[in-house]
PDB file of C-alpha atoms and ligand atoms in Angstrom:
ATOM      1  CA  VAL A 188     -13.852  25.813 -14.460  1.00 45.00           C
ATOM      2  CA  PRO A 189     -12.514  26.573 -11.004  1.00 50.00           C
ATOM      3  CA  GLU A 190      -9.745  24.524  -9.659  1.00 64.00           C
ATOM      4  CA  GLN A 191     -10.901  21.670  -7.534  1.00 74.00           C
ATOM      5  CA  PRO A 192      -8.388  20.415  -5.039  1.00 86.00           C
ATOM      6  CA  ALA A 193      -7.692  16.737  -4.987  1.00 97.00           C
ATOM      7  CA  ILE A 194      -5.813  14.520  -2.554  1.00 98.00           C
ATOM      8  CA  LEU A 195      -3.354  11.701  -3.284  1.00 98.00           C
ATOM      9  CA  THR A 196      -2.464   9.731  -0.238  1.00 98.00           C
ATOM     10  CA  ASP A 197       0.090   7.176   0.802  1.00 98.00           C
ATOM     11  CA  ILE A 198      -1.101   4.264   3.029  1.00 98.00           C
ATOM     12  CA  GLU A 199       1.684   2.937   5.348  1.00 96.00           C
ATOM     13  CA  GLY A 200       2.472   5.569   8.032  1.00 97.00           C
ATOM     14  CA  THR A 201      -0.097   7.982   6.551  1.00 98.00           C
ATOM     15  CA  THR A 202      -3.669   6.551   6.507  1.00 98.00           C
ATOM     16  CA  SER A 203      -2.661   3.390   8.205  1.00 98.00           C
ATOM     17  CA  SER A 204      -0.049   2.014  10.706  1.00 97.00           C
ATOM     18  CA  ILE A 205       3.321   0.834   9.431  1.00 95.00           C
ATOM     19  CA  ALA A 206       2.960  -2.043  11.877  1.00 96.00           C
ATOM     20  CA  PHE A 207      -0.327  -3.349  10.361  1.00 97.00           C
ATOM     21  CA  VAL A 208       1.503  -3.900   7.065  1.00 93.00           C
ATOM     22  CA  LYS A 209       4.839  -5.045   8.384  1.00 91.00           C
ATOM     23  CA  GLU A 210       3.709  -6.997  11.469  1.00 94.00           C
ATOM     24  CA  VAL A 211       0.256  -8.126  10.433  1.00 96.00           C
ATOM     25  CA  LEU A 212      -0.205  -8.408   6.676  1.00 94.00           C
ATOM     26  CA  PHE A 213       3.136  -9.771   5.576  1.00 93.00           C
ATOM     27  CA  PRO A 214       3.536 -12.362   8.428  1.00 94.00           C
ATOM     28  CA  TYR A 215      -0.062 -13.386   7.716  1.00 96.00           C
ATOM     29  CA  ALA A 216       0.765 -14.335   4.035  1.00 95.00           C
ATOM     30  CA  ARG A 217       4.164 -15.793   5.114  1.00 94.00           C
ATOM     31  CA  SER A 218       2.671 -18.259   7.630  1.00 93.00           C
ATOM     32  CA  ARG A 219       0.102 -19.440   5.116  1.00 95.00           C
ATOM     33  CA  ILE A 220       1.719 -19.524   1.724  1.00 94.00           C
ATOM     34  CA  GLY A 221       2.981 -23.104   1.889  1.00 93.00           C
ATOM     35  CA  ALA A 222      -0.438 -24.536   2.991  1.00 93.00           C
ATOM     36  CA  TYR A 223      -2.241 -22.237   0.565  1.00 95.00           C
ATOM     37  CA  VAL A 224      -0.463 -23.419  -2.551  1.00 94.00           C
ATOM     38  CA  ARG A 225      -0.916 -27.109  -1.538  1.00 93.00           C
ATOM     39  CA  GLU A 226      -4.676 -26.594  -0.850  1.00 94.00           C
ATOM     40  CA  HIS A 227      -5.283 -24.502  -4.029  1.00 95.00           C
ATOM     41  CA  GLY A 228      -2.800 -26.186  -6.349  1.00 92.00           C
ATOM     42  CA  HIS A 229      -5.826 -27.295  -8.608  1.00 95.00           C
ATOM     43  CA  ASP A 230      -6.583 -23.554  -9.312  1.00 96.00           C
ATOM     44  CA  PRO A 231      -4.931 -22.752 -12.555  1.00 96.00           C
ATOM     45  CA  GLU A 232      -3.935 -19.270 -11.444  1.00 95.00           C
ATOM     46  CA  VAL A 233      -2.278 -20.581  -8.302  1.00 95.00           C
ATOM     47  CA  ALA A 234      -0.580 -23.394 -10.247  1.00 96.00           C
ATOM     48  CA  GLY A 235       0.736 -20.895 -12.734  1.00 96.00           C
ATOM     49  CA  ALA A 236       2.134 -18.567 -10.050  1.00 95.00           C
ATOM     50  CA  VAL A 237       3.744 -21.578  -8.292  1.00 94.00           C
ATOM     51  CA  ALA A 238       5.309 -22.831 -11.631  1.00 95.00           C
ATOM     52  CA  ALA A 239       6.640 -19.332 -12.357  1.00 95.00           C
ATOM     53  CA  LEU A 240       8.130 -18.977  -8.846  1.00 94.00           C
ATOM     54  CA  THR A 241       9.488 -22.474  -8.867  1.00 93.00           C
ATOM     55  CA  ALA A 242      11.320 -21.841 -12.211  1.00 93.00           C
ATOM     56  CA  LEU A 243      12.669 -18.516 -10.862  1.00 93.00           C
ATOM     57  CA  LEU A 244      13.898 -20.130  -7.638  1.00 92.00           C
ATOM     58  CA  ARG A 245      15.667 -22.960  -9.620  1.00 91.00           C
ATOM     59  CA  ASP A 246      17.289 -20.400 -11.836  1.00 92.00           C
ATOM     60  CA  GLU A 247      18.541 -18.510  -8.765  1.00 90.00           C
ATOM     61  CA  GLY A 248      19.800 -21.725  -7.083  1.00 85.00           C
ATOM     62  CA  GLY A 249      17.272 -21.064  -4.266  1.00 81.00           C
ATOM     63  CA  LEU A 250      15.490 -24.408  -4.699  1.00 83.00           C
ATOM     64  CA  ARG A 251      17.525 -27.643  -5.016  1.00 81.00           C
ATOM     65  CA  THR A 252      15.013 -30.354  -4.215  1.00 80.00           C
ATOM     66  CA  THR A 253      11.376 -31.043  -5.117  1.00 77.00           C
ATOM     67  CA  ALA A 254      10.335 -31.625  -1.403  1.00 79.00           C
ATOM     68  CA  PRO A 255       7.178 -29.497  -0.625  1.00 72.00           C
ATOM     69  CA  HIS A 256       8.938 -28.220   2.528  1.00 85.00           C
ATOM     70  CA  ALA A 257      11.818 -26.835   0.422  1.00 89.00           C
ATOM     71  CA  LEU A 258       9.299 -24.822  -1.663  1.00 88.00           C
ATOM     72  CA  ASP A 259       7.598 -23.507   1.491  1.00 88.00           C
ATOM     73  CA  LEU A 260      10.933 -22.270   2.941  1.00 89.00           C
ATOM     74  CA  ALA A 261      11.907 -20.732  -0.446  1.00 91.00           C
ATOM     75  CA  LEU A 262       8.525 -18.857  -0.702  1.00 91.00           C
ATOM     76  CA  ASP A 263       8.847 -17.678   2.884  1.00 90.00           C
ATOM     77  CA  ARG A 264      12.280 -16.325   1.997  1.00 91.00           C
ATOM     78  CA  LEU A 265      10.841 -14.387  -1.035  1.00 91.00           C
ATOM     79  CA  ILE A 266       8.310 -12.739   1.258  1.00 89.00           C
ATOM     80  CA  ASP A 267      10.936 -11.906   3.808  1.00 89.00           C
ATOM     81  CA  GLU A 268      12.956 -10.244   1.087  1.00 89.00           C
ATOM     82  CA  ASP A 269       9.802  -8.388  -0.089  1.00 83.00           C
ATOM     83  CA  ARG A 270      10.535  -9.430  -3.626  1.00 86.00           C
ATOM     84  CA  LYS A 271       8.412  -7.497  -6.073  1.00 81.00           C
ATOM     85  CA  LEU A 272       7.385 -10.557  -8.151  1.00 88.00           C
ATOM     86  CA  THR A 273       4.036 -10.607  -9.878  1.00 87.00           C
ATOM     87  CA  PRO A 274       3.322 -14.273  -9.126  1.00 92.00           C
ATOM     88  CA  LEU A 275       4.346 -13.790  -5.485  1.00 93.00           C
ATOM     89  CA  LYS A 276       2.051 -10.747  -5.180  1.00 90.00           C
ATOM     90  CA  LEU A 277      -0.758 -12.741  -6.641  1.00 92.00           C
ATOM     91  CA  LEU A 278      -0.430 -15.491  -4.065  1.00 94.00           C
ATOM     92  CA  GLN A 279      -0.089 -12.917  -1.213  1.00 94.00           C
ATOM     93  CA  GLY A 280      -3.216 -11.161  -2.531  1.00 94.00           C
ATOM     94  CA  ARG A 281      -5.227 -14.352  -2.636  1.00 95.00           C
ATOM     95  CA  ILE A 282      -4.124 -15.223   0.866  1.00 97.00           C
ATOM     96  CA  TRP A 283      -5.060 -11.701   2.134  1.00 97.00           C
ATOM     97  CA  ALA A 284      -8.389 -11.776   0.267  1.00 97.00           C
ATOM     98  CA  ALA A 285      -9.296 -15.054   2.127  1.00 96.00           C
ATOM     99  CA  GLY A 286      -8.124 -13.536   5.462  1.00 97.00           C
ATOM    100  CA  TYR A 287     -10.132 -10.324   5.001  1.00 98.00           C
ATOM    101  CA  ALA A 288     -13.201 -12.350   3.871  1.00 97.00           C
ATOM    102  CA  ASP A 289     -13.308 -14.522   6.933  1.00 96.00           C
ATOM    103  CA  GLY A 290     -12.589 -11.554   9.315  1.00 96.00           C
ATOM    104  CA  SER A 291      -9.032 -12.819  10.313  1.00 96.00           C
ATOM    105  CA  LEU A 292      -7.699  -9.554   8.828  1.00 98.00           C
ATOM    106  CA  VAL A 293      -9.155  -6.075   9.466  1.00 98.00           C
ATOM    107  CA  GLY A 294      -7.523  -3.234   7.436  1.00 98.00           C
ATOM    108  CA  HIS A 295      -6.116  -0.685   9.741  1.00 98.00           C
ATOM    109  CA  VAL A 296      -6.960   2.958   9.166  1.00 98.00           C
ATOM    110  CA  TYR A 297      -6.388   5.736  11.749  1.00 98.00           C
ATOM    111  CA  PRO A 298      -9.646   7.206  12.966  1.00 98.00           C
ATOM    112  CA  ASP A 299      -8.682  10.802  12.042  1.00 98.00           C
ATOM    113  CA  ALA A 300      -7.872   9.564   8.537  1.00 98.00           C
ATOM    114  CA  VAL A 301     -11.387   7.945   8.240  1.00 98.00           C
ATOM    115  CA  ARG A 302     -13.038  11.125   9.566  1.00 98.00           C
ATOM    116  CA  GLN A 303     -11.300  13.518   7.183  1.00 98.00           C
ATOM    117  CA  LEU A 304     -11.435  11.296   4.098  1.00 98.00           C
ATOM    118  CA  ARG A 305     -15.267  11.079   4.639  1.00 98.00           C
ATOM    119  CA  ALA A 306     -15.456  14.875   5.223  1.00 97.00           C
ATOM    120  CA  TRP A 307     -13.302  15.687   2.073  1.00 97.00           C
ATOM    121  CA  HIS A 308     -15.285  13.184  -0.009  1.00 97.00           C
ATOM    122  CA  ALA A 309     -18.498  14.774   1.082  1.00 96.00           C
ATOM    123  CA  GLN A 310     -17.098  18.209   0.164  1.00 95.00           C
ATOM    124  CA  GLY A 311     -16.373  17.023  -3.329  1.00 95.00           C
ATOM    125  CA  VAL A 312     -12.625  16.659  -2.965  1.00 96.00           C
ATOM    126  CA  ALA A 313     -11.444  13.842  -5.209  1.00 97.00           C
ATOM    127  CA  LEU A 314      -9.370  11.280  -3.290  1.00 98.00           C
ATOM    128  CA  TYR A 315      -6.704   8.988  -4.747  1.00 98.00           C
ATOM    129  CA  VAL A 316      -4.263   6.388  -3.258  1.00 98.00           C
ATOM    130  CA  TYR A 317      -0.651   5.876  -4.296  1.00 98.00           C
ATOM    131  CA  SER A 318       1.125   3.019  -2.335  1.00 96.00           C
ATOM    132  CA  SER A 319       3.846   0.537  -2.927  1.00 90.00           C
ATOM    133  CA  GLY A 320       1.353  -2.260  -2.111  1.00 89.00           C
ATOM    134  CA  SER A 321      -0.420  -3.473  -5.204  1.00 90.00           C
ATOM    135  CA  VAL A 322      -3.716  -1.925  -6.209  1.00 94.00           C
ATOM    136  CA  PRO A 323      -5.696  -5.098  -5.400  1.00 94.00           C
ATOM    137  CA  ALA A 324      -4.043  -5.158  -2.001  1.00 95.00           C
ATOM    138  CA  GLN A 325      -4.883  -1.450  -1.390  1.00 97.00           C
ATOM    139  CA  LYS A 326      -8.551  -2.112  -2.211  1.00 98.00           C
ATOM    140  CA  LEU A 327      -8.694  -5.089   0.039  1.00 98.00           C
ATOM    141  CA  LEU A 328      -7.322  -3.042   3.007  1.00 98.00           C
ATOM    142  CA  PHE A 329      -9.749  -0.130   2.559  1.00 98.00           C
ATOM    143  CA  ALA A 330     -12.721  -2.486   1.738  1.00 98.00           C
ATOM    144  CA  HIS A 331     -12.366  -4.321   5.107  1.00 98.00           C
ATOM    145  CA  THR A 332     -11.807  -1.803   7.878  1.00 98.00           C
ATOM    146  CA  ALA A 333     -13.327  -1.415  11.399  1.00 98.00           C
ATOM    147  CA  TYR A 334     -15.244   1.468   9.852  1.00 98.00           C
ATOM    148  CA  GLY A 335     -16.677  -0.632   7.028  1.00 98.00           C
ATOM    149  CA  ASP A 336     -15.848  -0.341   3.308  1.00 98.00           C
ATOM    150  CA  LEU A 337     -14.108   2.862   2.535  1.00 98.00           C
ATOM    151  CA  THR A 338     -13.455   2.109  -1.168  1.00 98.00           C
ATOM    152  CA  PRO A 339     -16.379   4.226  -2.292  1.00 98.00           C
ATOM    153  CA  LEU A 340     -14.386   7.305  -0.977  1.00 98.00           C
ATOM    154  CA  PHE A 341     -11.540   6.814  -3.524  1.00 98.00           C
ATOM    155  CA  SER A 342     -11.822   7.591  -7.195  1.00 98.00           C
ATOM    156  CA  ASP A 343      -8.582   5.868  -8.324  1.00 98.00           C
ATOM    157  CA  TYR A 344      -5.604   3.863  -7.042  1.00 98.00           C
ATOM    158  CA  PHE A 345      -1.903   3.755  -8.152  1.00 97.00           C
ATOM    159  CA  ASP A 346       0.814   1.417  -7.300  1.00 94.00           C
ATOM    160  CA  THR A 347       4.478   1.192  -8.338  1.00 90.00           C
ATOM    161  CA  ARG A 348       3.500   0.108 -11.851  1.00 90.00           C
ATOM    162  CA  VAL A 349       3.280   3.893 -12.457  1.00 95.00           C
ATOM    163  CA  GLY A 350       6.845   4.177 -11.293  1.00 94.00           C
ATOM    164  CA  PRO A 351       8.808   4.188  -7.932  1.00 94.00           C
ATOM    165  CA  LYS A 352       7.614   6.505  -5.132  1.00 96.00           C
ATOM    166  CA  HIS A 353      10.941   8.322  -4.926  1.00 96.00           C
ATOM    167  CA  ASP A 354      10.759   9.307  -8.648  1.00 98.00           C
ATOM    168  CA  ALA A 355       9.297  12.684  -9.652  1.00 98.00           C
ATOM    169  CA  ALA A 356       8.199  11.173 -12.935  1.00 98.00           C
ATOM    170  CA  SER A 357       5.767   8.825 -11.113  1.00 98.00           C
ATOM    171  CA  TYR A 358       3.907  11.846  -9.758  1.00 98.00           C
ATOM    172  CA  ARG A 359       3.819  13.591 -13.174  1.00 98.00           C
ATOM    173  CA  ALA A 360       2.384  10.262 -14.607  1.00 98.00           C
ATOM    174  CA  ILE A 361      -0.392  10.120 -11.912  1.00 98.00           C
ATOM    175  CA  ALA A 362      -1.316  13.801 -12.579  1.00 98.00           C
ATOM    176  CA  ALA A 363      -1.407  13.064 -16.305  1.00 98.00           C
ATOM    177  CA  ALA A 364      -3.442   9.862 -15.799  1.00 98.00           C
ATOM    178  CA  LEU A 365      -5.976  12.002 -13.789  1.00 97.00           C
ATOM    179  CA  ALA A 366      -5.874  14.767 -16.389  1.00 96.00           C
ATOM    180  CA  ARG A 367      -5.167  17.330 -13.637  1.00 95.00           C
ATOM    181  CA  PRO A 368      -2.444  19.999 -13.352  1.00 95.00           C
ATOM    182  CA  ALA A 369       0.130  18.683 -10.686  1.00 97.00           C
ATOM    183  CA  GLY A 370      -0.581  21.732  -8.588  1.00 96.00           C
ATOM    184  CA  GLU A 371      -4.109  20.656  -8.013  1.00 96.00           C
ATOM    185  CA  LEU A 372      -2.974  17.605  -6.174  1.00 97.00           C
ATOM    186  CA  LEU A 373      -1.966  17.496  -2.516  1.00 98.00           C
ATOM    187  CA  PHE A 374       0.183  14.573  -1.695  1.00 98.00           C
ATOM    188  CA  LEU A 375       0.072  13.096   1.831  1.00 98.00           C
ATOM    189  CA  SER A 376       2.930  10.852   3.039  1.00 97.00           C
ATOM    190  CA  ASP A 377       5.120  10.100   6.011  1.00 96.00           C
ATOM    191  CA  SER A 378       8.185   9.729   3.705  1.00 95.00           C
ATOM    192  CA  ALA A 379      10.381  12.677   3.161  1.00 94.00           C
ATOM    193  CA  PRO A 380      12.016  11.257  -0.059  1.00 95.00           C
ATOM    194  CA  GLU A 381       8.430  10.661  -1.488  1.00 97.00           C
ATOM    195  CA  LEU A 382       7.380  14.199  -0.615  1.00 97.00           C
ATOM    196  CA  ASP A 383      10.627  15.637  -2.165  1.00 96.00           C
ATOM    197  CA  ALA A 384       9.755  13.636  -5.461  1.00 98.00           C
ATOM    198  CA  ALA A 385       6.150  14.912  -5.460  1.00 98.00           C
ATOM    199  CA  ALA A 386       7.088  18.427  -4.794  1.00 98.00           C
ATOM    200  CA  SER A 387       9.540  18.564  -7.530  1.00 97.00           C
ATOM    201  CA  ALA A 388       6.891  17.239  -9.905  1.00 98.00           C
ATOM    202  CA  GLY A 389       4.766  20.361  -8.878  1.00 97.00           C
ATOM    203  CA  LEU A 390       2.384  18.749  -6.402  1.00 97.00           C
ATOM    204  CA  ARG A 391       1.481  20.315  -3.076  1.00 97.00           C
ATOM    205  CA  VAL A 392       2.688  18.107  -0.206  1.00 97.00           C
ATOM    206  CA  CYS A 393       2.197  17.595   3.503  1.00 96.00           C
ATOM    207  CA  GLN A 394       4.126  15.219   5.674  1.00 96.00           C
ATOM    208  CA  LEU A 395       2.225  13.111   8.277  1.00 96.00           C
ATOM    209  CA  VAL A 396       4.310  12.997  11.396  1.00 95.00           C
ATOM    210  CA  ARG A 397       2.197  10.893  13.558  1.00 96.00           C
ATOM    211  CA  PRO A 398       2.922  10.494  17.339  1.00 94.00           C
ATOM    212  CA  GLU A 399       1.713   6.934  16.803  1.00 93.00           C
ATOM    213  CA  GLU A 400       4.586   6.305  14.404  1.00 93.00           C
ATOM    214  CA  PRO A 401       7.788   7.139  16.403  1.00 87.00           C
ATOM    215  CA  SER A 402      10.027   5.991  13.502  1.00 88.00           C
ATOM    216  CA  VAL A 403       8.791   9.013  11.455  1.00 84.00           C
ATOM    217  CA  GLU A 404      10.512  12.319  12.025  1.00 82.00           C
ATOM    218  CA  HIS A 405       9.970  15.742  10.562  1.00 77.00           C
ATOM    219  CA  ASP A 406      13.296  17.034   9.240  1.00 76.00           C
ATOM    220  CA  PRO A 407      13.514  20.563  10.660  1.00 75.00           C
ATOM    221  CA  ARG A 408      15.332  21.659   7.425  1.00 77.00           C
ATOM    222  CA  SER A 409      12.406  20.412   5.306  1.00 80.00           C
ATOM    223  CA  THR A 410      10.328  22.977   3.712  1.00 84.00           C
ATOM    224  CA  HIS A 411       7.321  20.638   3.526  1.00 91.00           C
ATOM    225  CA  PRO A 412       4.446  21.355   6.028  1.00 92.00           C
ATOM    226  CA  GLY A 413       3.897  18.645   8.657  1.00 93.00           C
ATOM    227  CA  ALA A 414       0.709  17.359  10.243  1.00 95.00           C
ATOM    228  CA  ARG A 415       0.264  15.153  13.335  1.00 95.00           C
ATOM    229  CA  SER A 416      -2.939  13.784  12.021  1.00 97.00           C
ATOM    230  CA  PHE A 417      -5.308  14.229   9.136  1.00 98.00           C
ATOM    231  CA  ASP A 418      -7.134  16.787  11.294  1.00 97.00           C
ATOM    232  CA  ASP A 419      -4.196  19.167  10.728  1.00 96.00           C
ATOM    233  CA  VAL A 420      -4.282  18.788   6.833  1.00 95.00           C
ATOM    234  CA  LEU A 421      -5.786  21.638   4.862  1.00 85.00           C
ATOM    235  CA  PRO A 422      -6.859  20.385   1.350  1.00 81.00           C
TER     236      PRO A 422
HETATM  237 MG1   MG B  53       4.387   5.602   3.940  1.00 88.15          MG
END
Protein backbone atom coordinates (compact mmCIF):
# COMPACT_ATOMS: atom_id res chain seq x y z
CA VAL A 1 0.00 0.00 0.00
CA PRO A 2 1.57 3.34 -1.01
CA GLU A 3 1.97 5.99 1.64
CA GLN A 4 -0.92 8.39 1.73
CA PRO A 5 -0.01 11.80 3.11
CA ALA A 6 -2.28 13.13 5.81
CA ILE A 7 -2.51 16.53 7.44
CA LEU A 8 -2.92 17.37 11.12
CA THR A 9 -3.79 21.00 11.70
CA ASP A 10 -3.88 23.42 14.60
CA ILE A 11 -6.75 25.94 14.68
CA GLU A 12 -5.78 29.23 16.39
CA GLY A 13 -3.35 31.17 14.18
CA THR A 14 -3.38 28.35 11.59
CA THR A 15 -6.83 27.69 10.09
CA SER A 16 -8.41 30.52 12.04
CA SER A 17 -7.60 33.88 13.56
CA ILE A 18 -6.22 34.08 17.09
CA ALA A 19 -8.50 37.09 17.66
CA PHE A 20 -11.65 35.04 16.95
CA VAL A 21 -10.86 32.72 19.85
CA LYS A 22 -9.41 35.32 22.23
CA GLU A 23 -11.60 38.33 21.41
CA VAL A 24 -14.86 36.74 20.29
CA LEU A 25 -15.38 33.21 21.66
CA PHE A 26 -14.05 33.60 25.20
CA PRO A 27 -15.65 37.02 25.86
CA TYR A 28 -18.94 35.65 24.44
CA ALA A 29 -19.04 32.87 27.04
CA ARG A 30 -17.78 35.17 29.79
CA SER A 31 -20.51 37.74 29.28
CA ARG A 32 -23.24 35.10 29.29
CA ILE A 33 -22.19 32.46 31.83
CA GLY A 34 -23.98 34.03 34.83
CA ALA A 35 -27.30 34.43 33.03
CA TYR A 36 -26.89 31.01 31.38
CA VAL A 37 -26.53 29.10 34.65
CA ARG A 38 -29.55 30.93 36.12
CA GLU A 39 -31.73 30.26 33.07
CA HIS A 40 -30.66 26.62 32.68
CA GLY A 41 -30.26 25.67 36.35
CA HIS A 42 -33.05 23.09 35.93
CA ASP A 43 -30.93 21.20 33.36
CA PRO A 44 -29.19 18.36 35.27
CA GLU A 45 -25.93 18.75 33.28
CA VAL A 46 -25.78 22.48 33.96
CA ALA A 47 -26.73 21.99 37.62
CA GLY A 48 -24.01 19.34 37.98
CA ALA A 49 -21.37 21.59 36.41
CA VAL A 50 -22.39 24.53 38.63
CA ALA A 51 -22.28 22.32 41.74
CA ALA A 52 -18.80 21.06 40.83
CA LEU A 53 -17.48 24.58 40.13
CA THR A 54 -19.10 25.97 43.31
CA ALA A 55 -17.42 23.25 45.39
CA LEU A 56 -14.07 23.93 43.72
CA LEU A 57 -14.36 27.70 44.21
CA ARG A 58 -15.28 27.24 47.92
CA ASP A 59 -12.27 24.93 48.39
CA GLU A 60 -10.00 27.51 46.80
CA GLY A 61 -11.49 30.33 48.88
CA GLY A 62 -12.74 32.05 45.72
CA LEU A 63 -16.42 32.06 46.75
CA ARG A 64 -17.34 33.26 50.23
CA THR A 65 -21.05 34.11 49.87
CA THR A 66 -24.04 32.42 48.26
CA ALA A 67 -25.15 35.58 46.40
CA PRO A 68 -25.72 34.78 42.70
CA HIS A 69 -23.61 37.79 41.74
CA ALA A 70 -20.63 36.33 43.64
CA LEU A 71 -20.91 33.12 41.60
CA ASP A 72 -21.11 35.16 38.35
CA LEU A 73 -17.90 37.00 39.21
CA ALA A 74 -16.14 33.79 40.23
CA LEU A 75 -17.12 32.06 36.97
CA ASP A 76 -15.94 35.09 34.97
CA ARG A 77 -12.60 34.86 36.75
CA LEU A 78 -12.26 31.14 35.90
CA ILE A 79 -12.80 32.02 32.21
CA ASP A 80 -10.30 34.90 32.41
CA GLU A 81 -7.75 32.53 33.90
CA ASP A 82 -8.53 30.01 31.10
CA ARG A 83 -8.83 27.26 33.70
CA LYS A 84 -8.93 23.83 32.05
CA LEU A 85 -11.81 22.54 34.15
CA THR A 86 -14.18 19.99 32.61
CA PRO A 87 -17.38 21.52 34.12
CA LEU A 88 -16.28 25.01 32.99
CA LYS A 89 -15.62 23.70 29.47
CA LEU A 90 -19.04 22.06 29.49
CA LEU A 91 -20.75 25.38 30.31
CA GLN A 92 -18.66 27.32 27.76
CA GLY A 93 -19.48 24.67 25.15
CA ARG A 94 -23.21 24.93 25.85
CA ILE A 95 -23.11 28.74 25.57
CA TRP A 96 -21.11 28.60 22.32
CA ALA A 97 -23.47 25.95 20.88
CA ALA A 98 -26.43 28.28 21.54
CA GLY A 99 -24.54 31.22 20.01
CA TYR A 100 -23.60 29.32 16.86
CA ALA A 101 -27.14 27.91 16.56
CA ASP A 102 -28.78 31.36 16.61
CA GLY A 103 -26.15 32.88 14.29
CA SER A 104 -24.56 35.17 16.92
CA LEU A 105 -21.27 33.29 16.43
CA VAL A 106 -19.71 32.39 13.08
CA GLY A 107 -16.61 30.20 13.22
CA HIS A 108 -13.69 32.05 11.64
CA VAL A 109 -11.64 30.17 9.05
CA TYR A 110 -9.20 31.88 6.67
CA PRO A 111 -10.38 31.64 3.02
CA ASP A 112 -7.09 30.05 1.88
CA ALA A 113 -7.52 27.39 4.56
CA VAL A 114 -11.06 26.60 3.37
CA ARG A 115 -9.90 26.44 -0.26
CA GLN A 116 -6.96 24.11 0.41
CA LEU A 117 -8.72 21.92 2.98
CA ARG A 118 -11.44 21.32 0.36
CA ALA A 119 -8.86 20.63 -2.36
CA TRP A 120 -6.85 18.22 -0.19
CA HIS A 121 -10.01 16.43 0.91
CA ALA A 122 -11.05 16.06 -2.75
CA GLN A 123 -7.58 14.59 -3.50
CA GLY A 124 -8.06 11.97 -0.79
CA VAL A 125 -5.70 13.55 1.76
CA ALA A 126 -6.98 12.68 5.22
CA LEU A 127 -7.42 15.75 7.43
CA TYR A 128 -7.27 15.85 11.22
CA VAL A 129 -7.44 18.60 13.84
CA TYR A 130 -5.33 19.00 16.99
CA SER A 131 -6.19 22.03 19.10
CA SER A 132 -6.15 23.04 22.74
CA GLY A 133 -9.88 23.87 22.45
CA SER A 134 -12.06 20.89 23.36
CA VAL A 135 -13.13 18.54 20.55
CA PRO A 136 -16.81 19.62 20.88
CA ALA A 137 -15.69 23.29 20.61
CA GLN A 138 -13.55 22.44 17.53
CA LYS A 139 -16.54 20.76 15.85
CA LEU A 140 -18.82 23.72 16.62
CA LEU A 141 -16.33 26.17 15.06
CA PHE A 142 -15.96 24.18 11.83
CA ALA A 143 -19.68 23.36 11.64
CA HIS A 144 -20.72 27.05 11.65
CA THR A 145 -18.45 28.98 9.29
CA ALA A 146 -19.19 31.62 6.65
CA TYR A 147 -18.40 28.80 4.16
CA GLY A 148 -20.92 26.39 5.64
CA ASP A 149 -20.32 23.19 7.58
CA LEU A 150 -16.68 22.13 7.12
CA THR A 151 -16.80 19.18 9.53
CA PRO A 152 -17.25 16.63 6.68
CA LEU A 153 -13.69 17.50 5.58
CA PHE A 154 -12.14 16.19 8.81
CA SER A 155 -11.72 12.53 9.70
CA ASP A 156 -10.85 12.99 13.38
CA TYR A 157 -10.25 15.59 16.08
CA PHE A 158 -7.82 15.69 19.01
CA ASP A 159 -7.58 17.98 22.02
CA THR A 160 -5.31 18.11 25.06
CA ARG A 161 -6.85 14.90 26.43
CA VAL A 162 -4.23 13.23 24.16
CA GLY A 163 -1.54 15.34 25.90
CA PRO A 164 -0.10 18.88 25.84
CA LYS A 165 0.74 20.43 22.48
CA HIS A 166 4.37 21.07 23.45
CA ASP A 167 4.97 17.39 24.25
CA ALA A 168 6.33 15.04 21.55
CA ALA A 169 4.48 12.12 23.19
CA SER A 170 1.14 13.75 22.23
CA TYR A 171 2.05 13.57 18.53
CA ARG A 172 3.18 9.93 18.86
CA ALA A 173 -0.16 9.18 20.56
CA ILE A 174 -2.07 10.84 17.69
CA ALA A 175 -0.12 8.87 15.05
CA ALA A 176 -0.78 5.67 17.02
CA ALA A 177 -4.50 6.48 17.35
CA LEU A 178 -4.65 6.99 13.57
CA ALA A 179 -2.60 3.82 12.96
CA ARG A 180 -0.21 5.83 10.75
CA PRO A 181 3.58 6.12 10.77
CA ALA A 182 4.42 9.57 12.21
CA GLY A 183 6.22 10.46 8.96
CA GLU A 184 2.94 10.27 6.99
CA LEU A 185 1.53 13.18 8.97
CA LEU A 186 2.21 16.81 8.11
CA PHE A 187 1.50 19.05 11.11
CA LEU A 188 0.49 22.66 10.46
CA SER A 189 0.78 25.22 13.25
CA ASP A 190 1.77 28.80 13.94
CA SER A 191 3.56 27.78 17.14
CA ALA A 192 7.29 26.97 17.06
CA PRO A 193 7.24 24.92 20.31
CA GLU A 194 4.38 22.80 18.92
CA LEU A 195 6.27 22.27 15.66
CA ASP A 196 9.44 21.33 17.57
CA ALA A 197 7.49 18.72 19.56
CA ALA A 198 5.80 17.29 16.46
CA ALA A 199 9.08 17.18 14.52
CA SER A 200 10.85 15.36 17.33
CA ALA A 201 8.04 12.77 17.22
CA GLY A 202 8.87 12.24 13.52
CA LEU A 203 6.06 14.24 11.91
CA ARG A 204 6.69 16.51 8.98
CA VAL A 205 5.87 20.10 9.94
CA CYS A 206 5.16 23.49 8.41
CA GLN A 207 4.82 26.78 10.26
CA LEU A 208 1.99 29.12 9.28
CA VAL A 209 3.39 32.64 9.45
CA ARG A 210 0.39 34.63 8.34
CA PRO A 211 0.64 38.33 7.52
CA GLU A 212 -2.78 38.60 9.23
CA GLU A 213 -1.21 37.40 12.51
CA PRO A 214 1.56 39.91 13.29
CA SER A 215 2.24 38.27 16.67
CA VAL A 216 3.52 35.13 14.87
CA GLU A 217 7.13 35.25 13.69
CA HIS A 218 9.24 32.74 11.83
CA ASP A 219 12.45 32.15 13.76
CA PRO A 220 15.26 32.51 11.17
CA ARG A 221 17.21 29.80 13.05
CA SER A 222 14.27 27.41 12.70
CA THR A 223 14.66 24.48 10.33
CA HIS A 224 10.89 24.20 9.89
CA PRO A 225 9.55 25.40 6.55
CA GLY A 226 7.24 28.39 6.74
CA ALA A 227 4.11 29.26 4.77
CA ARG A 228 2.28 32.58 4.56
CA SER A 229 -1.03 30.82 3.85
CA PHE A 230 -2.37 27.34 3.14
CA ASP A 231 -1.72 28.07 -0.57
CA ASP A 232 2.03 27.72 0.18
CA VAL A 233 1.68 24.34 1.94
CA LEU A 234 2.73 21.23 0.05
CA PRO A 235 1.11 18.09 1.48
MG1 LIG B 1 -2.00 27.97 17.10
